[in-house]
Every structure is written in C-alpha cells, then in structure tokens.
Short mmCIF file of C-alpha atoms in Angstrom, two decimals:
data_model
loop_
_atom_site.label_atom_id
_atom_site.label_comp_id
_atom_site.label_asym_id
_atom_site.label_seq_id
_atom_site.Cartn_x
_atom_site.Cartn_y
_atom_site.Cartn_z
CA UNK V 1 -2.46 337.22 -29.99
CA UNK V 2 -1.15 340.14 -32.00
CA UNK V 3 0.77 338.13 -34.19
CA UNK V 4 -2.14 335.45 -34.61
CA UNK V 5 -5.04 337.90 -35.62
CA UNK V 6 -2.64 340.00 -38.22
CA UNK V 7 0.71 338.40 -39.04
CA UNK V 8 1.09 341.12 -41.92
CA UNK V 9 1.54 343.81 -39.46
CA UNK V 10 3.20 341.86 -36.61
CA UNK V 11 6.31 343.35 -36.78
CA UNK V 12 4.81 347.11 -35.74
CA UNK V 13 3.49 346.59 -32.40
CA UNK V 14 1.49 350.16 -31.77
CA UNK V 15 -0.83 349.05 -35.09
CA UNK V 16 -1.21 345.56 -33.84
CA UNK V 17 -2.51 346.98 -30.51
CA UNK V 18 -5.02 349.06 -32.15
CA UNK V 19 -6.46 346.89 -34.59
CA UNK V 20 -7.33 344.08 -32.87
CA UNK V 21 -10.82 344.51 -30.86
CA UNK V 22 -11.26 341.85 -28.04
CA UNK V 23 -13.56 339.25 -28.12
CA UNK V 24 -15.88 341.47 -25.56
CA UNK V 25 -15.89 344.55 -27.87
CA UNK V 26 -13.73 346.29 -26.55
CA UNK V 27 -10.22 347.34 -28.09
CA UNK V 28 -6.42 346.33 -26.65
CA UNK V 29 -5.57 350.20 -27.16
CA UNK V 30 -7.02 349.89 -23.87
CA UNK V 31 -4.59 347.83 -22.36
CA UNK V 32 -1.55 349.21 -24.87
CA UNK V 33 0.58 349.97 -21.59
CA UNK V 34 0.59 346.15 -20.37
CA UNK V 35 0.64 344.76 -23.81
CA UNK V 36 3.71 347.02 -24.49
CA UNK V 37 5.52 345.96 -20.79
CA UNK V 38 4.37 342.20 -21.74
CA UNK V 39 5.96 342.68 -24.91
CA UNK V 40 9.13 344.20 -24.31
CA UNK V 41 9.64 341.72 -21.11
CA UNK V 42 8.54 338.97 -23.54
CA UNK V 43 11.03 340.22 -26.41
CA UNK V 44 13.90 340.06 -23.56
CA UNK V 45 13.44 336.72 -22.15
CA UNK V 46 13.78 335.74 -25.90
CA UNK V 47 16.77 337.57 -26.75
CA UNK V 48 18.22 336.57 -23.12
CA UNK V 49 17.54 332.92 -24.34
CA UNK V 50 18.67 333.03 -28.01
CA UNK V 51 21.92 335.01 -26.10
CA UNK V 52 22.12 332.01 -23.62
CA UNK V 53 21.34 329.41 -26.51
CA UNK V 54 24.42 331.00 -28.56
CA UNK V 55 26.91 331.00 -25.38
CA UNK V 56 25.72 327.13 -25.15
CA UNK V 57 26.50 326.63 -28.64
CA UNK V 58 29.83 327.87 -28.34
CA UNK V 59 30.49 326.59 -24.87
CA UNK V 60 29.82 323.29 -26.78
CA UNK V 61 31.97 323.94 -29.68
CA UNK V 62 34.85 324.68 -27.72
CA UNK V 63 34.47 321.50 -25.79
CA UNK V 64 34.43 319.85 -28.79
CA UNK V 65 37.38 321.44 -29.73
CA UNK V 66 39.14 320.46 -26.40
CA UNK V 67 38.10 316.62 -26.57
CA UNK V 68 39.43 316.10 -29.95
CA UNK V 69 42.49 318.00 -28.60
CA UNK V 70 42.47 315.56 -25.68
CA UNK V 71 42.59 313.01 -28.02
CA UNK V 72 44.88 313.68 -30.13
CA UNK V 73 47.24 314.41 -27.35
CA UNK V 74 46.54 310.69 -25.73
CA UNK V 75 47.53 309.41 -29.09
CA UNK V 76 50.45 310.95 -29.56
CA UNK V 77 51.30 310.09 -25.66
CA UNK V 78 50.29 306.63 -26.04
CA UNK V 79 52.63 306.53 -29.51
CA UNK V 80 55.41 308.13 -27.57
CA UNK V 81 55.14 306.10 -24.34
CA UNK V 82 55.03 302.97 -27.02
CA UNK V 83 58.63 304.08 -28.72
CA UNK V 84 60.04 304.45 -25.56
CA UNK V 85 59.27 301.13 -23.94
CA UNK V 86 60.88 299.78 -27.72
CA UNK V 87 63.61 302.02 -27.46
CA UNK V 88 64.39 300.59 -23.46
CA UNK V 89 63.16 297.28 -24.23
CA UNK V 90 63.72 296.59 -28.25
CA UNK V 91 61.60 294.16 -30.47
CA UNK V 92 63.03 290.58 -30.76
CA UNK V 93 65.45 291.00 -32.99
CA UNK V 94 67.35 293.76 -30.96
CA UNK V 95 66.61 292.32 -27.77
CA UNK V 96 68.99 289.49 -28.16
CA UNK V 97 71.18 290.86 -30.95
CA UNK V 98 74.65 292.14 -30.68
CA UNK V 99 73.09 295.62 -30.06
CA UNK V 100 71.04 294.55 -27.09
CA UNK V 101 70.77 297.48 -24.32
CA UNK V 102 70.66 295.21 -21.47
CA UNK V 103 74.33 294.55 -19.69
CA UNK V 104 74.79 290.64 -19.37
CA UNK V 105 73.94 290.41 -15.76
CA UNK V 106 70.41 291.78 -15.87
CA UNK V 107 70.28 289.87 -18.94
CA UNK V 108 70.66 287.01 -17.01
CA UNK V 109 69.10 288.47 -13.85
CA UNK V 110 65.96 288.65 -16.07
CA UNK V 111 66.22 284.96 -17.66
CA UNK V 112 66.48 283.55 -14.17
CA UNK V 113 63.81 285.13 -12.07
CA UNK V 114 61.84 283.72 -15.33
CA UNK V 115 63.03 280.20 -14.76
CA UNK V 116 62.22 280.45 -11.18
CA UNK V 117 58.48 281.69 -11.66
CA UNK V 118 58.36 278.56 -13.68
CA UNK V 119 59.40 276.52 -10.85
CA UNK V 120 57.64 278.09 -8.10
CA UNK V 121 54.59 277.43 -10.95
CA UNK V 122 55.61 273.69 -11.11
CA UNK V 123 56.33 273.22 -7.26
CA UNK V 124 52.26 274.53 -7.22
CA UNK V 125 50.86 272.06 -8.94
CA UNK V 126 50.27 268.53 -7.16
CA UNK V 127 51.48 266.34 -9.58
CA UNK V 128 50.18 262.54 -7.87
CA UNK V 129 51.58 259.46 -9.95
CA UNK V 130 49.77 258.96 -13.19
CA UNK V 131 46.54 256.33 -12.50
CA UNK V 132 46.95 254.82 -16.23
CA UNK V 133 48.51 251.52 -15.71
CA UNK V 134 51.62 250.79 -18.09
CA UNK V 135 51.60 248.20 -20.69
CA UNK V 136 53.50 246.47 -23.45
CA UNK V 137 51.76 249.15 -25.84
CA UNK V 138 52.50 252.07 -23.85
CA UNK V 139 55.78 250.99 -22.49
CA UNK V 140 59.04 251.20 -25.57
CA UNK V 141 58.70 248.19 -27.71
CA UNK V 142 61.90 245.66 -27.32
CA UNK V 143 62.38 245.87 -31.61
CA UNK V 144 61.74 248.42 -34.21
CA UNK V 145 58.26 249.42 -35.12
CA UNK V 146 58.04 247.94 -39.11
CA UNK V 147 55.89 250.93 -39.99
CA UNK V 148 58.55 253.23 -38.90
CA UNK V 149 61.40 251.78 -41.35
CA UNK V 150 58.82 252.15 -44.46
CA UNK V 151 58.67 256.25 -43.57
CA UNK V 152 60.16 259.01 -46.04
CA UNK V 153 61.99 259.50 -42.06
CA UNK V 154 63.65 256.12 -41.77
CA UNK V 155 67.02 256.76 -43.07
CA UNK V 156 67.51 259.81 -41.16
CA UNK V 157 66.23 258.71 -38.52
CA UNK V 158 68.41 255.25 -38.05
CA UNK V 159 71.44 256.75 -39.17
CA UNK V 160 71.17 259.77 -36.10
CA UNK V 161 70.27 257.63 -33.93
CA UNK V 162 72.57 255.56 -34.17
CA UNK V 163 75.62 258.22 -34.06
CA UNK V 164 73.89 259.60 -30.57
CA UNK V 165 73.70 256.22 -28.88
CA UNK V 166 77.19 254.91 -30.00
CA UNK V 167 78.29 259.00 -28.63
CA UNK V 168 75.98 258.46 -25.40
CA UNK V 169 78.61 256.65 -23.52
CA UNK V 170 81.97 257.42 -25.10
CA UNK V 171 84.46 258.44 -22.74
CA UNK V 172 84.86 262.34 -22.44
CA UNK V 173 88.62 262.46 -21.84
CA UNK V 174 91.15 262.64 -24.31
CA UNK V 175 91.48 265.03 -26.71
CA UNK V 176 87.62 265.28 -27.33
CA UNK V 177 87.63 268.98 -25.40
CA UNK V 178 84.32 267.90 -22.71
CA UNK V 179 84.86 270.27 -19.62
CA UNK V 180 83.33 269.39 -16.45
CA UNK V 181 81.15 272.32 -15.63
CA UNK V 182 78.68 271.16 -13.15
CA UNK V 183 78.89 268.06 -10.47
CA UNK V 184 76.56 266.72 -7.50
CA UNK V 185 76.48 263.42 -6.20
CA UNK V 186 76.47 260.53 -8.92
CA UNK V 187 75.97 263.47 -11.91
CA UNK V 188 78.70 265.18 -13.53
CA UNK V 189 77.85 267.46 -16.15
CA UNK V 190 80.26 268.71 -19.32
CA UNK V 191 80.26 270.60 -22.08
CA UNK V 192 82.45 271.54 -25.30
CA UNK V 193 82.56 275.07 -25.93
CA UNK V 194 81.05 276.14 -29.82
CA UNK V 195 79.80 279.27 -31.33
CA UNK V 196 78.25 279.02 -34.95
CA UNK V 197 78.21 282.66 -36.51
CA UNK V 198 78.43 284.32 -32.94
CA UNK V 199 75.92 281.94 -31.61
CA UNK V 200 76.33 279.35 -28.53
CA UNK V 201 75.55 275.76 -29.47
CA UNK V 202 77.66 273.92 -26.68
CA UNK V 203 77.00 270.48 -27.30
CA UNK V 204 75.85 269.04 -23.41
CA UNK V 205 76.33 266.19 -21.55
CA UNK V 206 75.37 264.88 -18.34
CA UNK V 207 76.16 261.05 -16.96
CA UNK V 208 74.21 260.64 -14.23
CA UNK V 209 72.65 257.54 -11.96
CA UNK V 210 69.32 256.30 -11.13
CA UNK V 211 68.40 252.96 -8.37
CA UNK V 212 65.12 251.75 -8.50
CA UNK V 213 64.14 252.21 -12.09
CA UNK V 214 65.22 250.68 -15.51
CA UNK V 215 66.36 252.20 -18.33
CA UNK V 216 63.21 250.95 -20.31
CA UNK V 217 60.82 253.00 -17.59
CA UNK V 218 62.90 255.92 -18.17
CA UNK V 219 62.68 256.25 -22.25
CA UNK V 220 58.87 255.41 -21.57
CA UNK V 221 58.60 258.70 -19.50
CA UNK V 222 60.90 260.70 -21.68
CA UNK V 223 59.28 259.74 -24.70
CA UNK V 224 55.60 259.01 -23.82
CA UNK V 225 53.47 262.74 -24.53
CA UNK V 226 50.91 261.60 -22.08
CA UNK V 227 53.67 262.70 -18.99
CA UNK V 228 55.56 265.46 -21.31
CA UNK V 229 53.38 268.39 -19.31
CA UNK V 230 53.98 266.99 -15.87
CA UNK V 231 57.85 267.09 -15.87
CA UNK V 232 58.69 269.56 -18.77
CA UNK V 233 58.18 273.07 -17.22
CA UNK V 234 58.87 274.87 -19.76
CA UNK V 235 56.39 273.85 -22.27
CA UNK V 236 53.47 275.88 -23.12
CA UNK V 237 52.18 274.07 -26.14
CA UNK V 238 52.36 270.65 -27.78
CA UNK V 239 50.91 269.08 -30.96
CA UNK V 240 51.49 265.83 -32.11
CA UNK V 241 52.32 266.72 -35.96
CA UNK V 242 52.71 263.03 -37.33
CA UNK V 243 52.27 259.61 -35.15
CA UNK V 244 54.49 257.85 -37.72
CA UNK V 245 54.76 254.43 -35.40
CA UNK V 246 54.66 252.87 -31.73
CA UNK V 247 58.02 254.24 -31.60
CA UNK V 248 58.83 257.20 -33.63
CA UNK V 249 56.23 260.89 -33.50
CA UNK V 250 56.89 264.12 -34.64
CA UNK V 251 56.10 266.83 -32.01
CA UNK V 252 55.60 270.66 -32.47
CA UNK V 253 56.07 272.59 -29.62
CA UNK V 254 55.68 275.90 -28.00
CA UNK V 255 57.69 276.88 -24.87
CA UNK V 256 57.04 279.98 -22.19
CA UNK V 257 58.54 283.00 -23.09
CA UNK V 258 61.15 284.49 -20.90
CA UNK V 259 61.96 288.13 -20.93
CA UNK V 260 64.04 289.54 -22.77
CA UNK V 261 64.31 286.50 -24.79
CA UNK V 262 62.12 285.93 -27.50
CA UNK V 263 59.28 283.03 -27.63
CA UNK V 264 61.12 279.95 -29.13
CA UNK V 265 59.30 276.59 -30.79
CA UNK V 266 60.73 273.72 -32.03
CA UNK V 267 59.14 270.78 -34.33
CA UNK V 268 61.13 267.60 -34.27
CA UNK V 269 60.77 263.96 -34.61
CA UNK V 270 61.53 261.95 -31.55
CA UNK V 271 62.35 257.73 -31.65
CA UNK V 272 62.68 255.64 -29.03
CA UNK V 273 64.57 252.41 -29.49
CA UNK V 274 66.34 248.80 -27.61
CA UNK V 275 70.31 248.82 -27.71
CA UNK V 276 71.94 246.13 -26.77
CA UNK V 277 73.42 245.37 -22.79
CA UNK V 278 69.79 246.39 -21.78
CA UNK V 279 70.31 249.76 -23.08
CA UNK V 280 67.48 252.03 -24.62
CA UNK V 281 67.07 255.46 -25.81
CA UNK V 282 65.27 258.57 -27.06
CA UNK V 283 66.50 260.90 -29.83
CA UNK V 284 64.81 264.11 -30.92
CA UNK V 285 66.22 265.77 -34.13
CA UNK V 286 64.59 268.95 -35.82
CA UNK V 287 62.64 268.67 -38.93
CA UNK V 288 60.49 270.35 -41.44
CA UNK V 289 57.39 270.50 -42.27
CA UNK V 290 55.39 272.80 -44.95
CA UNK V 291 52.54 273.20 -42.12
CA UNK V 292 54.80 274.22 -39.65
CA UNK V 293 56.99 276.92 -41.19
CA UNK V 294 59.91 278.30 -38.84
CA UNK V 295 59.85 281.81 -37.32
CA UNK V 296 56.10 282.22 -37.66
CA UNK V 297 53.34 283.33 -35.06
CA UNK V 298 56.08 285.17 -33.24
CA UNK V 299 58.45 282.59 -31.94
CA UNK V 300 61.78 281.81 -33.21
CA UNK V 301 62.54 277.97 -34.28
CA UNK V 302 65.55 276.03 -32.41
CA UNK V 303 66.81 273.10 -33.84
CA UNK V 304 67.96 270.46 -31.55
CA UNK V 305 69.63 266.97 -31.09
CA UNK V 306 69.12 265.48 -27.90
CA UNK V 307 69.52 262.08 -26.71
CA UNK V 308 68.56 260.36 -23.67
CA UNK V 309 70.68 256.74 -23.40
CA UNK V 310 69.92 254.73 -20.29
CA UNK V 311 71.66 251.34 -19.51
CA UNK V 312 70.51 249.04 -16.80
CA UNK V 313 72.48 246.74 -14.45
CA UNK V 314 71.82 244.55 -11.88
CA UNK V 315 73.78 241.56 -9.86
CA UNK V 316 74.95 239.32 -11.89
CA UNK V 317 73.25 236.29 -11.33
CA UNK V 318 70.04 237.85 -9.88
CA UNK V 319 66.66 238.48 -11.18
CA UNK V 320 66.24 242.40 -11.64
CA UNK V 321 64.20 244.44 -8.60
CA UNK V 322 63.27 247.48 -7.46
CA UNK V 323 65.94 247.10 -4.92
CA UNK V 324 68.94 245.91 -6.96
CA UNK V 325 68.85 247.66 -10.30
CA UNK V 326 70.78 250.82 -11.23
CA UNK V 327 70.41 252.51 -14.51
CA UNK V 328 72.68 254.96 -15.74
CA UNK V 329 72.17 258.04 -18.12
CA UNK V 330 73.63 259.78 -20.27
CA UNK V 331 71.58 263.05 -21.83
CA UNK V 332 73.65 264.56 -24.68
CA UNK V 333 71.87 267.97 -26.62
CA UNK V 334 73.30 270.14 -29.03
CA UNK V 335 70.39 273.11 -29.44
CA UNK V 336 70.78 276.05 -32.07
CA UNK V 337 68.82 278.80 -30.66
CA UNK V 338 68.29 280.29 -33.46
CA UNK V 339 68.65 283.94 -32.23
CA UNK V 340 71.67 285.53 -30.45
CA UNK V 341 72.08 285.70 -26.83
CA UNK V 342 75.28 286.56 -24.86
CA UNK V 343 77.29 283.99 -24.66
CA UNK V 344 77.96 283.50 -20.89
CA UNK V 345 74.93 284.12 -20.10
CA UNK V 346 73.94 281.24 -21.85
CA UNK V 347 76.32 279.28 -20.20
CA UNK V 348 75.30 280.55 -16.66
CA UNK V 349 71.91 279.72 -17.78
CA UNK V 350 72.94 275.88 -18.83
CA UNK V 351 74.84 275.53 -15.90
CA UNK V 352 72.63 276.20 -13.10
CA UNK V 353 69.14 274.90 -15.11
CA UNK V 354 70.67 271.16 -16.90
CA UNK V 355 71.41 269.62 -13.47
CA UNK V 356 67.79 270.54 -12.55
CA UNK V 357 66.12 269.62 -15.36
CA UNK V 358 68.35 265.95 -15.35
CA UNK V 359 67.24 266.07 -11.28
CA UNK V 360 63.80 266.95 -11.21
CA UNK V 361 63.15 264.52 -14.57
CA UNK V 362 64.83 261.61 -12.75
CA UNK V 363 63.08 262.06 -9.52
CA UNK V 364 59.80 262.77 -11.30
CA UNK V 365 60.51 258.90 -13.10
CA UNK V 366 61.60 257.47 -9.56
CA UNK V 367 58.25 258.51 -8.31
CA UNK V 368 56.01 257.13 -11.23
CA UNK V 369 57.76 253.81 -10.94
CA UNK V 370 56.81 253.68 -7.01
CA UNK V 371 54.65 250.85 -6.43
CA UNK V 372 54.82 249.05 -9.71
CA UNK V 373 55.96 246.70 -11.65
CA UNK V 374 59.52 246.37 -12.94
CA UNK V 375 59.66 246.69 -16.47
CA UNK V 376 62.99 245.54 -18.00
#
C-alpha cells in the first residue's frame, strides 16, 4: 500500500508510514508497529525466497553440469566398450586374415554351431512337396535353348560346360591327386588339395547314387529357382539378374552370415543342358556385372564352378520306372572364397557339411519326385 500511494519514497519505510492517511481519516502512524512487523516479516519471506530461488538455480546448474558429465562419460564408455569388442572380435578383414585372434578350433567351433542353427532352422520348417505340377517348360529342355547361343554368354558358357561334364565322370585315380576324404554308403567324396595366395580352393567331388529318380528330375530341382529356398539352407537372398533362356539365368545371391566369417555373395550364371547316355547337367560359373559390383553392401564375392552331372540307367531292355532306374551323380565345385580362412578349418568345414548338403539335396529330390510321373 506504501509502495502504491508514494513509490518515490518507498524505499524509507518510517516516511511512507506517516504520509499515507487511510481511507477513514485516520493515519498508518497509528498502526506503524504492525506495518513495521508486517514489513520486516514480509521483507524476510522475500529474501528467504530469492535465497531459496538462488540455491535452486544452482542446484540446477550443477545438475546440469552432472548430466552432460554423465554423458560424456557414456560416450566415451560406449566408444571404449566398441574398440574392445573390435579389438576381441576384429572387422572382416582381420577376422579371417592371417592375424586373426581366434585359435583354429573355436574358429571352427564358431563356424559349426552356425551351420547347425541353420539346420535346426531348416529341420523347422515343414517343407510338403511342391503342388506346381512339372511340365515340358519347367522341366530341362532335351536340346539347347536357340536364344541362349545368340548371348554375349554363349561362348563361355559352352566351352565350361563342356570341360565340367567331360571332368564329371573321369576316373579319380591315377596321377590326378583326388583323395578320398569322406565316404557313406553309395557316396564317396574327394578332394585335391590347392591354396591360391594362402587361400583354400580344393576343387570337390562327390560320386554318389540315387533309385527312384532320373537324372533329368534332378537338374530340374538343382537348377529350377522356384525350389532353390527349400533345399539350399544357406541362402538368404536371391535375384534373378538376367533370364537369358529356358535354360541358362544369371543369379545373384546372398548367403547367411556365419561368425567370425564375413557375409559372402556370389553372382553367377547357371545352364542346364542334355549329354548324351541320358546324361544331363547344371553348371554355375561366376560372372560380372556393372550392377552388381563385388565386395559391396558388406559381403565379400566368391567365385565358383560347380557342376552337377547326373546319368541315368535302367535294365536294359525295360521301359524306365520309379522302381528300376538309378541315376548317378557326380557334383564337382571349385569355390574361391575370396577372403582368408584357416586352412583346415576349411577342410573340417567341407568335410563334415558336402556329404550333407549332397544328402539332404538328394533326399529333398527323392521326395518331390514321390507320386509322379517319370520324367526321362
């Protein structure tokens, strides 16, 4: 009220008090004691609040303080905590180079719990018999698509395919080098020992029999993309780059990562073509392509030769069945891997995972053909 009445002489309290006359007459010198107690009281509540207000402030400050300290501490943590899981498990390059911190047997240790969570995933999956019914179309034509012998391809494409087919069935004795690494029932597997600049790339080979189911069902399956998911379990992505004929694609794919080993792709034409003696096969080669560039998005490109030569029999004399036929295989692959990896552990690994990849393929094939139609 003081203040309100005479601002210009607010700040002495004892002439505020006697100059202002109340409303009834009457002058606040009369009431100077309890204006003075209302004052001071009033004058301490403020300064306890500004006081308060102040310890708030800094109180607040010094949190503010703290959090960015927090902070910055996290960071740094987090920045550590990130070099060390580099330093104890390195970036690609170091994870399967010649510097690699991992001994060979949790190397492999790794690789194959990898390869069995991939199996356990398959075994997961109900895979029932594919409800499209084959055809002439889908099934490999008996002659060589025209349109494939007019492609930029063709000439690479007969020529290596012809090399793998003639090699399908050669004898591996003599002085060739094939070693017999693997063997169960009718399959024998071998191998010829070759590093290329301190990398592994053991040409394979596996002979191996099938009853039941031609050699013509068996390209279909191998070759066919429709099935590729169902039997390859590996594969985590594929893209069909170029449908150059009936019987000739080129395929980019993507397969799973297993620890420590870095993601690898691979982009490759595949043909399937008749041999003679009721013989057909599939042969995937690596290629190039502008749109497809290698060691990009994170994976490393392998480059790979594979061939998969079946030859039917049957009685002479008889008409070809279900019953009577036998096919036999032989799957030859050479694969660069285009990063280092110890050596026997990539033996181990092609030891104990080819016969089950040759099995589970085969079987997978045996089951399709259930129920239908021979196709010779």
């Amino acid at each position: 009220m003081c203040v309100a009445k005479l601002p210009e002489i607010a700040d002495d309290v004892t002439e505020a008090i006697d100059a202002v006359e109340l409303a009834d007459g009457n002058s606040l010198s009369l009431h100077a004691g309890e204006v003075r107690a209302t004052s001071t009281s009033f004058k301490a509540t403020v300064s306890a609040t500004l006081t308060t207000l102040q310890h708030c402030a800094s109180l607040m400050r010094r949190r503010e303080r703290q959090a960015r300290q927090a902070e910055e501490l996290y960071m740094a943590l987090k920045n550590q905590l990130t070099e060390a899981r580099l330093a104890s498990k390195p970036g690609p390059d170091h994870e399967e180079g010649p510097h690699s911190t991992l001994p060979d047997d949790e190397f492999y240790d790794a690789v194959e719990t990898g390869f069995d969570k991939m199996e356990e995933e398959r075994c997961a999956r109900v895979v029932s018999p594919s409800v499209h019914t084959r055809d002439q179309v889908d099934l490999p034509p008996p002659a060589i698509d025209n349109r494939l012998t007019v492609h930029p391809l063709w000439t690479e494409i007969d020529r290596i395919s012809t090399e793998q087919i003639q090699a399908a069935f050669e004898d591996v004795g003599g002085s060739i080098g094939w070693q017999l690494f693997a063997e169960e029932g009718d399959m024998r597997m071998y191998r010829r020992e070759v590093e290329v600049d301190g990398m592994v790339m053991d040409p394979l080979k596996a002979m191996h029999k099938v009853r039941g189911v031609s050699a013509r069902e068996m390209c279909h399956y191998f070759f066919n993309p429709r099935y590729r998911y169902e039997w390859e379990t590996t594969l985590e992505n594929m893209n069909i780059v170029e449908e150059i004929s009936s019987d000739a694609m080129v395929f980019h794919q993507t397969f799973k990562r297993i620890w420590p080993v870095s993601q690898r792709d691979a982009l490759f034409w595949s043909h399937v073509r008749a041999s003679d003696d009721d013989t057909y096969a599939v042969i995937n080669h690596s290629t190039t392509n502008p749109d497809y560039p290698p060691n990009a998005s994170g994976c490393i490109r392998l480059f790979v030769t594979v061939c998969l030569a079946c030859r039917s029999t049957y009685p002479a004399g008889e008409q070809p069945s279900r019953e009577n036929i036998t096919t036999s295989i032989a799957y030859c692959s050479t694969v660069n891997p285009g990063g280092w990896a110890p050596a026997g552990v990539l033996r181990a690994v092609y030891k104990r995972e080819y016969p089950k990849f040759l099995k589970r393929f085969t079987g997978y094939v045996h089951d399709q053909c259930r129920g239908k139609p021979l196709a010779i």
